[in-house]
Short mmCIF file of C-alpha atoms and ligand atoms in Angstrom, two decimals:
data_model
loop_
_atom_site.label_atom_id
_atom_site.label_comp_id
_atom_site.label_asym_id
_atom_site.label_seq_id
_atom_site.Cartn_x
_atom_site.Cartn_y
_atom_site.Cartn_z
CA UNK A 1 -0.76 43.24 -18.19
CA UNK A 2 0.06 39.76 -19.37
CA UNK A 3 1.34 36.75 -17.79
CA UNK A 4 4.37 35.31 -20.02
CA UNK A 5 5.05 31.20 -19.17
CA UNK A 6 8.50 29.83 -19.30
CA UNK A 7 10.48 26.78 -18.55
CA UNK A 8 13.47 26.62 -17.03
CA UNK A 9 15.96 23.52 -18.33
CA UNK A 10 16.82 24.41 -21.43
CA UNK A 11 14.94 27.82 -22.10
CA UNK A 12 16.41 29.83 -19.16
CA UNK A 13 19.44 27.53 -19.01
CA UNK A 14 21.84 27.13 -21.26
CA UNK A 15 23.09 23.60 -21.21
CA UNK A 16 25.08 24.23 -24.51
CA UNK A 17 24.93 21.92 -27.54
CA UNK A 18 25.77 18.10 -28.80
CA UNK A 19 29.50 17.52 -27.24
CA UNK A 20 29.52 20.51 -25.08
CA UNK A 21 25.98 20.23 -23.55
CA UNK A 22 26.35 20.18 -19.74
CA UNK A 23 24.70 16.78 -19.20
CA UNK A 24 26.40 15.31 -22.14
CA UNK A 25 29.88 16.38 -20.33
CA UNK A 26 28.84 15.33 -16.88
CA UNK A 27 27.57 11.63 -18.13
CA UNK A 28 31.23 11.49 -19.99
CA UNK A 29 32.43 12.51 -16.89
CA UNK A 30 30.85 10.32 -14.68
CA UNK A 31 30.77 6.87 -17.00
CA UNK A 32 34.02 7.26 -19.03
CA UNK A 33 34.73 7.98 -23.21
CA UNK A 34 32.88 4.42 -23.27
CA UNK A 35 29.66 5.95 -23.10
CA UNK A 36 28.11 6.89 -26.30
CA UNK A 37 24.78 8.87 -27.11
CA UNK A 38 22.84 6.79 -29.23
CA UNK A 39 19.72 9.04 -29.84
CA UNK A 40 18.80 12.37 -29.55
CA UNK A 41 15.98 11.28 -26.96
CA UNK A 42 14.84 13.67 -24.26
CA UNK A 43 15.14 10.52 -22.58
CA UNK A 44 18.35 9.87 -21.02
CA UNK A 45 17.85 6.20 -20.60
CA UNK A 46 16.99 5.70 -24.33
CA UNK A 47 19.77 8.83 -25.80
CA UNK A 48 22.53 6.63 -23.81
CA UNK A 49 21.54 3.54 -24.18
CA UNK A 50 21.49 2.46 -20.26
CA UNK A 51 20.29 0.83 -17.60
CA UNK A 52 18.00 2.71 -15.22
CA UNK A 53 19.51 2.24 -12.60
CA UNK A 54 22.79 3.57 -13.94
CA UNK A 55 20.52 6.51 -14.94
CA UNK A 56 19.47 6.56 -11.40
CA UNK A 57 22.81 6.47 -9.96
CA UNK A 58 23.97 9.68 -12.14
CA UNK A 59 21.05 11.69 -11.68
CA UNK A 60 21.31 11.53 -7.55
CA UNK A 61 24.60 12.34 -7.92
CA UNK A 62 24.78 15.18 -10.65
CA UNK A 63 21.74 16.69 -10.83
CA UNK A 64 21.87 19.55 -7.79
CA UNK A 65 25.68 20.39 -9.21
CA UNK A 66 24.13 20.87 -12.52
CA UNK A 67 21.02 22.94 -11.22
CA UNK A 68 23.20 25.14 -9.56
CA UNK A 69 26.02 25.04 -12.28
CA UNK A 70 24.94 25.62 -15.44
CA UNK A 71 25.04 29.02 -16.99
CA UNK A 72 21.83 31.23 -17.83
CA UNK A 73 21.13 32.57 -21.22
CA UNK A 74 21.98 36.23 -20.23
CA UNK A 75 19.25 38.00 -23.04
CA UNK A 76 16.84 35.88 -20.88
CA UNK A 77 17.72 37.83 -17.41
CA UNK A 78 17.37 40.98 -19.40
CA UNK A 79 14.22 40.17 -20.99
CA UNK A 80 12.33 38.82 -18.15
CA UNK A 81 13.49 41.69 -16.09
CA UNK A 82 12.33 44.15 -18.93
CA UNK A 83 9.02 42.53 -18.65
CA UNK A 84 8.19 42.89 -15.16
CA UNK A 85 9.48 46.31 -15.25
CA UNK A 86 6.27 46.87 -17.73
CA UNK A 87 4.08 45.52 -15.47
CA UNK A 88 3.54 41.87 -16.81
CA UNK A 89 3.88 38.70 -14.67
CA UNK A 90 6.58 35.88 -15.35
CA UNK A 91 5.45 32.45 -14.42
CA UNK A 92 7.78 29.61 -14.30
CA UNK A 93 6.78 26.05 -14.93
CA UNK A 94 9.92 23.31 -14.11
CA UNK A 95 9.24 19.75 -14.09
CA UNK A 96 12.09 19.62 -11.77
CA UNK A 97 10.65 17.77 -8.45
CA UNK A 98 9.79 19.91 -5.46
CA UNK A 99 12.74 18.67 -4.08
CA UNK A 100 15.03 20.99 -6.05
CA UNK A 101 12.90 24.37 -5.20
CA UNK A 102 15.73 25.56 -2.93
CA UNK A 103 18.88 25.29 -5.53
CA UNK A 104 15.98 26.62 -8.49
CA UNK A 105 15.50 29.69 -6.42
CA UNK A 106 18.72 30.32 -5.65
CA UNK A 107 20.04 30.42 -9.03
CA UNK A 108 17.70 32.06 -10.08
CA UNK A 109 18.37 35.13 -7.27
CA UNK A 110 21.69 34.74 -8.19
CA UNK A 111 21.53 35.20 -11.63
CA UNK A 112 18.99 38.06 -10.95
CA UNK A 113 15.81 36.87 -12.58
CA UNK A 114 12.82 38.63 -12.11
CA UNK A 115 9.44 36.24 -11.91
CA UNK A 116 6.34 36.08 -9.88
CA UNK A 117 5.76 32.32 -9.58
CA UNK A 118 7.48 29.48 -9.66
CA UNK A 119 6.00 26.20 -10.26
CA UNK A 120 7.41 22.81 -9.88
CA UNK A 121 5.14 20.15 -11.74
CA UNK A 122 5.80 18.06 -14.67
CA UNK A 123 2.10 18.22 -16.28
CA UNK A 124 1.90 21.72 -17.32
CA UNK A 125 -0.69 22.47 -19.64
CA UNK A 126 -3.38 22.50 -16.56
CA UNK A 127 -0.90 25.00 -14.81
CA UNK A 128 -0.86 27.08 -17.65
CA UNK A 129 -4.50 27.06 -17.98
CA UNK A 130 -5.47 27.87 -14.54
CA UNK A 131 -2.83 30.52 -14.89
CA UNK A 132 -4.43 32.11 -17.80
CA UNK A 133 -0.90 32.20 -19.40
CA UNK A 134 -0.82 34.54 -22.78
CA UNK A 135 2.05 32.16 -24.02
CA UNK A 136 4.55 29.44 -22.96
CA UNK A 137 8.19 28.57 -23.64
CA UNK A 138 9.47 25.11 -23.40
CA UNK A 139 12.24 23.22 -25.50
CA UNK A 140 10.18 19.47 -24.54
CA UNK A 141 7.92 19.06 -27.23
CA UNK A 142 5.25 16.90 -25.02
CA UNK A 143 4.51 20.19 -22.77
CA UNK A 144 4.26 22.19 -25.91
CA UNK A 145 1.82 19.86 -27.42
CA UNK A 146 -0.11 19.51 -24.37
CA UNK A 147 -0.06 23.54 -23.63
CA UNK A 148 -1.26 24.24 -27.37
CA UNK A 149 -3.74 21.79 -26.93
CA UNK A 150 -5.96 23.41 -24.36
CA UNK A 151 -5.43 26.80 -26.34
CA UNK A 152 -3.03 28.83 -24.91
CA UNK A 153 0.00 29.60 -27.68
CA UNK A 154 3.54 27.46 -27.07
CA UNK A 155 6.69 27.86 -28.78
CA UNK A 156 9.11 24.82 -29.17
CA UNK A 157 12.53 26.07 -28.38
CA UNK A 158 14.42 24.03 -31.00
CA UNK A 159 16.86 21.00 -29.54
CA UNK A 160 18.45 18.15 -31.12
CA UNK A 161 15.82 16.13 -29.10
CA UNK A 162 12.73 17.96 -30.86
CA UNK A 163 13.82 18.40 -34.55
CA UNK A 164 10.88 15.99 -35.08
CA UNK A 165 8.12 17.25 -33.53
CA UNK A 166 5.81 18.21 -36.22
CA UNK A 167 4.25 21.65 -37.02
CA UNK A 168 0.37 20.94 -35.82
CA UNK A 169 2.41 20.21 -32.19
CA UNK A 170 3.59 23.66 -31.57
CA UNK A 171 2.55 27.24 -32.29
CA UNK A 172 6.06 28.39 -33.35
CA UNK A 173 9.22 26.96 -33.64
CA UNK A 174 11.95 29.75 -31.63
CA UNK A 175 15.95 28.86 -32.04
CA UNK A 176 17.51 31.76 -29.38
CA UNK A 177 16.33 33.53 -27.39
CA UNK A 178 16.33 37.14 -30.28
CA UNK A 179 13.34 34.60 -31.75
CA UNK A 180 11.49 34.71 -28.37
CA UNK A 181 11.45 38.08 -27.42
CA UNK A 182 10.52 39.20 -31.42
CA UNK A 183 7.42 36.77 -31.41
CA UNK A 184 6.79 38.12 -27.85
CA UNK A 185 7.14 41.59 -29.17
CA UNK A 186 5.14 41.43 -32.34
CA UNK A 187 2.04 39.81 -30.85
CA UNK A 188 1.54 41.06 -27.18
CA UNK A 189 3.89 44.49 -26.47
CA UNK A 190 2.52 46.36 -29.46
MG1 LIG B 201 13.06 22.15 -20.67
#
């Protein structure tokens, strides 16, 4: 048995890319054509270009719509699923706040994913260690640092907002999720 890590934005979503990535459409939505994306920072205050408080403003009003919104990546479902039905453990790290536990859950129950724990924290790598996690997923380079760091294997699931992380930051770089479950494959279901 072996405990898989995963995060959700981004590795069990899919938020879609450039023009048609879900928070790219709601900020057009919400500010007008006049806002531009300036960067490709994970940082919405520094890939738009605004205020915080604007930042603020969107967030409290878009973010539970999006949580609850946004389309899974459906090979994801079926691969978690096929993992727990081989007796291995899914653990979920989101650096969502606690506050969004109830719309996490229930997306993920509606979009039937199997997992045994879910955690809501944004510094991961001690989660991961005192989880004795084989491996973690996560598309935000910092976590994957910090998770390869203390020694346990992370892949960087490659975004516009990580092309430059560079290769001593990450174990492997994954684009989809075919990439995931093959490196998964090869090293641990042997
Ligand atoms: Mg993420």
């Amino acid at each position: 048995m072996y405990k898989f890590g995963f995060d959700i934005d981004g590795v069990l979503t899919n938020e879609g890319d450039n023009d048609n990535n879900i928070w790219h459409k709601t900020f057009i939505d919400h500010f007008g054509d006049k806002v531009k994306k300036v960067s490709d920072s994970y940082d919405f205050r520094e890939a738009y270009n605004l205020p915080d408080s604007d930042i603020i403003d969107f967030l409290n009003e878009n973010k539970e719509k999006i949580f609850s919104s946004v389309p899974p990546y459906q090979e994801a479902i079926e691969f978690l699923n096929r993992l727990k039905e081989q007796g291995h453990k899914i653990i979920l790290i989101t650096a969502r706040h606690e506050e969004f536990r109830d719309v996490t859950e229930k997306w993920l129950s509606r979009n039937n994913f199997s997992y045994d724990k879910l955690y809501h924290d944004e510094n991961k790598a001690p989660l991961a260690l005192n989880e004795n996690l084989e491996i973690f997923v996560d598309d935000h380079r910092d976590n994957v640092r910090d998770i390869k760091s203390v020694g346990i294997p992370a892949l960087l699931f490659t975004r516009s907002h990580n092309l430059n992380a560079s290769e001593d930051e990450y174990t492997a770089r994954v684009s989809n999720w075919q990439e995931i479950k093959d490196y998964i494959k090869n090293y641990y279901l042997r």
